[in-house]
Amino acid sequence: MNEVVTLVERVRSDDLVEFEATLPACDAPRLLRYRTRTGAVLRVDGAIVGAFDREHREIVVAASDRPRTLALIVERFALPTSGLPGGDGLRWRWITARGHAEPERRIELDDAPDDALAQAQGELPLWGHAHLDVAWLWTYAEARRKAVRTFANALALMERDPSYVFIQSQPQLYAFVEEADPELFARVRERVAQGRFDASVAALWVEPDANLPSGEALLRQMLAARRYCASRFGIEPTIAWLPDTFGFARTLPTLLAHAGIRRFAATKLMWNDTTRFPYPQFRWRGPDGNEVLAAMLASYEGDPSGRRVSLAREREEPLVIGFGDGGGGPTAAQAHASRAVGRWERPERWFDALDARRDTLPVHDDELYLEYHRGTYTTHHDVKTRNARLERMLARAEEQLAWCMAVRAPGEMLQRLRAELAGAWERVLCNQFHDVLPGTSVAAAYVQAHELYDEAEAAAARVMAATASILPRGRAADATRCAVPRRDDEAFVFDNGIVLARVSADGSVHELAANGAPGVVARANLLAAYRDRPRTWDAWNVDWDYAKRRVRIRPLGAEIVGDALECRFLVGRSPLTMRLSLGARDPFLRVACEVDWREEHVLLRVEHWLALDADRVLYGAPHGTIERGARRDTPAARARFEVPGQRFALVRDERSGFAAFALDTYGWSARTLRGGGLQLGHSLLRAARWPDPSADLGPAELSWALAPVGRAPVSALERAWERFADEPRVRLFTADDPAVLVVACKPADDGDGVIVRVRECDGADRPLRLRCGARMRAVECADGLERPIPGEVRIEGEELIATLAAMSLRTFRVRFS
């Protein structure tokens, strides 16, 4: 029986239109149909019963012996859940134009279909899923509405199909729904308890970028996720499901294993533009030898088409069902059709079966490098700058608060300041989402992202001010003095007795040497600019042939100003001032640039031509390092013409070495030269025009440093980078062994003591002796999520005594008397 009910408009705002109607009494379930190009949430007597969008056009409501009130809240603008473009053009403009729609004012009622379950005809594991970008071509506010619609769709399918299981990976989305509609969230909690709304895959706060955040930030992604899921659902996630993240750092298995998360799944390497990733399932090994059980699935959305089903069977992997990018999830038709090929299954069950054949799986002992989206290491430098600055600022604030705990400051104050830091971290973690921090979201999303950064910075500043008011004042560090450069023939000479550098008027360095050692550069610190117009995915990609199209850089002169050399340039239309300085005790030459960036589709880089007989480069990675080859002699090697790295790049031969330090820039290149030597390049700024036409435009500050490092170990490099990047502070825990880095010192998440985390960075097992600046009462071993684990540790006087394996992380909880 088909009926049409007219909707009466009640409320209209900039974003939404709310309609109302009466649903007649009915003695059987009714099917409601509504056509929308945007999105709409349907409430019956105030409770959400489902949602509509371009793909989801039907909702079944239960029978009732009385009339009920329908409320339909329709979005005035929304993009589709799937099929979104990879660039500007007619299709994008057509989609955005159609995203604005005047809502339909009628809803159709029909008899509900018979939802009797067909017998499952296959054993293929099915995962119901809706990938939902926390921000991308929409803002966080729009994602909140998409999350409500997506969760409502999932719950409605569960009502119709008792076997249906839906997975959702991001606690941030659960939090959005909890804030937006507590009643809907209460029903989600019920289904989570049943194992049907599966949060076991929600191991990180968002689906973050996995190359740009610091190692500590990635651990905090896991800690915040665990805190939320334990408090709301009584569970602790066990699977890292990162379907759309743009490649994964070499050290991620170490970080996951340290947090007790031993299972990992993704899809994005299926996008590789040059080589095919060889393993559907594998053991992914980190530098410390720890492994996670890993799967690289063929895709993260779609229907049970013959091609997808055949591929899943061939690869012996689950079939992921549902629409996603903008949320949505499976339609009722997709869910019904899926019964013919398999059965809904929780990812834990599939991983259990995979674990049973672990010994037969190949080992991948490397990063998961995505041969695509290489521009994300550079786009939107402003966001990367604020993220890196806040990572450092929060580390300082945490250590100051840890000091307060060690000296037994008032408990109420400590609790309040811990909450401030937790809130600040959640804002930073949200902005590490894989389309925000990489620079690939729309301009409106960055307005909200910077608001979150403002709030996080204010919170961290309040904590630092409050703790400084009760801690004893330490002796202020001497102001950094600089070795003033002098003019010598055609060069400017810097010499502090540690480093000698000769610099030309164009800022290029033609001699760089440690005191008394041979020089390591042929020519370094050369600015270069290139036309950068990728064929697809503008903000995401840098194409392999960008270096064929140079943009002119004009030197405008150089002079000694104070204790530094200032060189001026015009890059295209953009004025740039480079300032080179050498601290009196610094082992590196510091370079700072100020630029008013006015270019479009131009890539700004700094390049170094090194007089070193080397063919490998060591780069910083999250809580570790990765070594990559510089010979472009295979397709896979040629595909790595731009690679991610954080903190530094190190080139060494048998005699000497060169390091380039970076503050908040992450894209690197390296290639061996035919005549000997190696070229190391570093990307600084881009000028993509889609999806944010204002990306990177305007004033920017850039910092890097150049260091002759001889044969110094990685630990010396890490400590020199800390000197370059951060302000000195009084540490609560210190290690005499330079290979032991204290990478975190923070109040425990539950307020019970202080967490200290250390990393071994020179590749050898060693005894661990941490000296503490306060009186320790007790210590226990913990994992990355601060849970107690077995392990040997003790206190001897003022020292914490343990052992530390090569390239490993260890975490301890310390209580004070």
GROMACS .gro file of C-alpha atoms in nm, residues 87-236:
model
  150
   87GLY     CA    1   4.059   1.708  -0.833
   88ASP     CA    2   3.901   2.028  -0.952
   89GLY     CA    3   3.704   2.022  -1.276
   90LEU     CA    4   3.357   1.980  -1.419
   91ARG     CA    5   3.276   1.674  -1.210
   92TRP     CA    6   3.372   1.842  -0.884
   93ARG     CA    7   3.177   2.155  -0.971
   94TRP     CA    8   2.877   1.949  -1.075
   95ILE     CA    9   2.886   1.752  -0.747
   96THR     CA   10   2.919   2.063  -0.533
   97ALA     CA   11   2.640   2.238  -0.725
   98ARG     CA   12   2.412   1.940  -0.671
   99GLY     CA   13   2.514   1.929  -0.306
  100HIS     CA   14   2.298   2.236  -0.257
  101ALA     CA   15   1.937   2.124  -0.279
  102GLU     CA   16   1.598   2.247  -0.169
  103PRO     CA   17   1.452   1.955   0.029
  104GLU     CA   18   1.168   1.742  -0.099
  105ARG     CA   19   0.848   1.809   0.094
  106ARG     CA   20   0.695   1.464   0.081
  107ILE     CA   21   0.777   1.122   0.207
  108GLU     CA   22   0.642   0.795   0.071
  109LEU     CA   23   0.499   0.514   0.286
  110ASP     CA   24   0.482   0.156   0.162
  111ASP     CA   25   0.456  -0.197   0.294
  112ALA     CA   26   0.783  -0.314   0.445
  113PRO     CA   27   0.960  -0.596   0.260
  114ASP     CA   28   0.989  -0.943   0.401
  115ASP     CA   29   1.328  -0.945   0.568
  116ALA     CA   30   1.339  -1.319   0.629
  117LEU     CA   31   1.703  -1.419   0.624
  118ALA     CA   32   1.826  -1.629   0.337
  119GLN     CA   33   2.063  -1.912   0.424
  120ALA     CA   34   2.422  -1.792   0.398
  121GLN     CA   35   2.563  -1.950   0.084
  122GLY     CA   36   2.932  -1.882   0.139
  123GLU     CA   37   3.198  -1.866   0.404
  124LEU     CA   38   3.344  -1.533   0.289
  125PRO     CA   39   3.391  -1.306   0.593
  126LEU     CA   40   3.194  -0.982   0.553
  127TRP     CA   41   3.277  -0.656   0.731
  128GLY     CA   42   3.003  -0.393   0.736
  129HIS     CA   43   3.181  -0.060   0.718
  130ALA     CA   44   3.150   0.310   0.645
  131HIS     CA   45   3.475   0.497   0.605
  132LEU     CA   46   3.407   0.851   0.726
  133ASP     CA   47   3.673   1.118   0.699
  134VAL     CA   48   3.663   1.328   1.015
  135ALA     CA   49   3.731   1.623   0.783
  136TRP     CA   50   3.811   1.636   0.415
  137LEU     CA   51   3.585   1.803   0.160
  138TRP     CA   52   3.378   1.899   0.463
  139THR     CA   53   3.436   2.036   0.811
  140TYR     CA   54   3.433   1.870   1.150
  141ALA     CA   55   3.083   2.008   1.203
  142GLU     CA   56   2.961   1.843   0.884
  143ALA     CA   57   3.137   1.519   0.978
  144ARG     CA   58   2.944   1.520   1.305
  145ARG     CA   59   2.616   1.519   1.109
  146LYS     CA   60   2.750   1.250   0.875
  147ALA     CA   61   2.845   1.039   1.178
  148VAL     CA   62   2.493   1.063   1.322
  149ARG     CA   63   2.347   0.953   0.988
  150THR     CA   64   2.598   0.671   0.949
  151PHE     CA   65   2.545   0.535   1.299
  152ALA     CA   66   2.168   0.558   1.253
  153ASN     CA   67   2.195   0.356   0.931
  154ALA     CA   68   2.401   0.090   1.107
  155LEU     CA   69   2.154   0.057   1.393
  156ALA     CA   70   1.861   0.037   1.153
  157LEU     CA   71   2.029  -0.249   0.964
  158MET     CA   72   2.087  -0.432   1.290
  159GLU     CA   73   1.714  -0.415   1.361
  160ARG     CA   74   1.640  -0.574   1.022
  161ASP     CA   75   1.920  -0.832   1.023
  162PRO     CA   76   2.011  -0.993   1.359
  163SER     CA   77   2.338  -1.124   1.210
  164TYR     CA   78   2.465  -0.787   1.087
  165VAL     CA   79   2.794  -0.655   1.231
  166PHE     CA   80   2.922  -0.303   1.169
  167ILE     CA   81   3.278  -0.184   1.239
  168GLN     CA   82   3.377   0.174   1.317
  169SER     CA   83   3.735   0.267   1.392
  170GLN     CA   84   3.743   0.624   1.526
  171PRO     CA   85   3.656   0.716   1.886
  172GLN     CA   86   3.637   1.078   1.769
  173LEU     CA   87   3.327   0.984   1.567
  174TYR     CA   88   3.173   0.805   1.864
  175ALA     CA   89   3.237   1.121   2.066
  176PHE     CA   90   3.070   1.333   1.797
  177VAL     CA   91   2.759   1.115   1.815
  178GLU     CA   92   2.761   1.109   2.194
  179GLU     CA   93   2.761   1.489   2.199
  180ALA     CA   94   2.505   1.527   1.919
  181ASP     CA   95   2.245   1.271   2.032
  182PRO     CA   96   2.287   1.093   2.367
  183GLU     CA   97   1.984   0.869   2.304
  184LEU     CA   98   2.126   0.740   1.976
  185PHE     CA   99   2.462   0.688   2.144
  186ALA     CA  100   2.298   0.487   2.422
  187ARG     CA  101   2.169   0.246   2.156
  188VAL     CA  102   2.516   0.230   2.005
  189ARG     CA  103   2.653   0.132   2.346
  190GLU     CA  104   2.400  -0.150   2.369
  191ARG     CA  105   2.507  -0.286   2.032
  192VAL     CA  106   2.876  -0.251   2.121
  193ALA     CA  107   2.808  -0.463   2.430
  194GLN     CA  108   2.653  -0.725   2.201
  195GLY     CA  109   2.958  -0.722   1.973
  196ARG     CA  110   2.753  -0.607   1.675
  197PHE     CA  111   2.861  -0.242   1.663
  198ASP     CA  112   3.224  -0.341   1.673
  199ALA     CA  113   3.464  -0.097   1.837
  200SER     CA  114   3.749  -0.349   1.865
  201VAL     CA  115   3.902  -0.178   1.559
  202ALA     CA  116   3.899   0.166   1.727
  203ALA     CA  117   4.262   0.152   1.843
  204LEU     CA  118   4.353   0.512   1.751
  205TRP     CA  119   4.160   0.831   1.826
  206VAL     CA  120   4.122   0.909   1.457
  207GLU     CA  121   4.262   0.743   1.148
  208PRO     CA  122   4.576   0.958   1.156
  209ASP     CA  123   4.855   1.016   0.916
  210ALA     CA  124   5.121   0.762   1.013
  211ASN     CA  125   5.437   0.940   0.890
  212LEU     CA  126   5.409   1.300   1.015
  213PRO     CA  127   5.305   1.276   1.383
  214SER     CA  128   5.579   1.212   1.636
  215GLY     CA  129   5.613   0.869   1.788
  216GLU     CA  130   5.475   1.003   2.114
  217ALA     CA  131   5.172   1.149   1.936
  218LEU     CA  132   5.095   0.814   1.774
  219LEU     CA  133   5.110   0.648   2.116
  220ARG     CA  134   4.875   0.918   2.248
  221GLN     CA  135   4.636   0.836   1.962
  222MET     CA  136   4.622   0.485   2.109
  223LEU     CA  137   4.602   0.604   2.470
  224ALA     CA  138   4.313   0.843   2.403
  225ALA     CA  139   4.129   0.569   2.211
  226ARG     CA  140   4.176   0.321   2.493
  227ARG     CA  141   4.061   0.576   2.753
  228TYR     CA  142   3.744   0.653   2.561
  229CYS     CA  143   3.651   0.295   2.470
  230ALA     CA  144   3.716   0.169   2.822
  231SER     CA  145   3.504   0.442   2.981
  232ARG     CA  146   3.214   0.428   2.734
  233PHE     CA  147   3.207   0.064   2.626
  234GLY     CA  148   3.410  -0.129   2.882
  235ILE     CA  149   3.641  -0.263   2.610
  236GLU     CA  150   3.998  -0.206   2.497
   0.00000   0.00000   0.00000
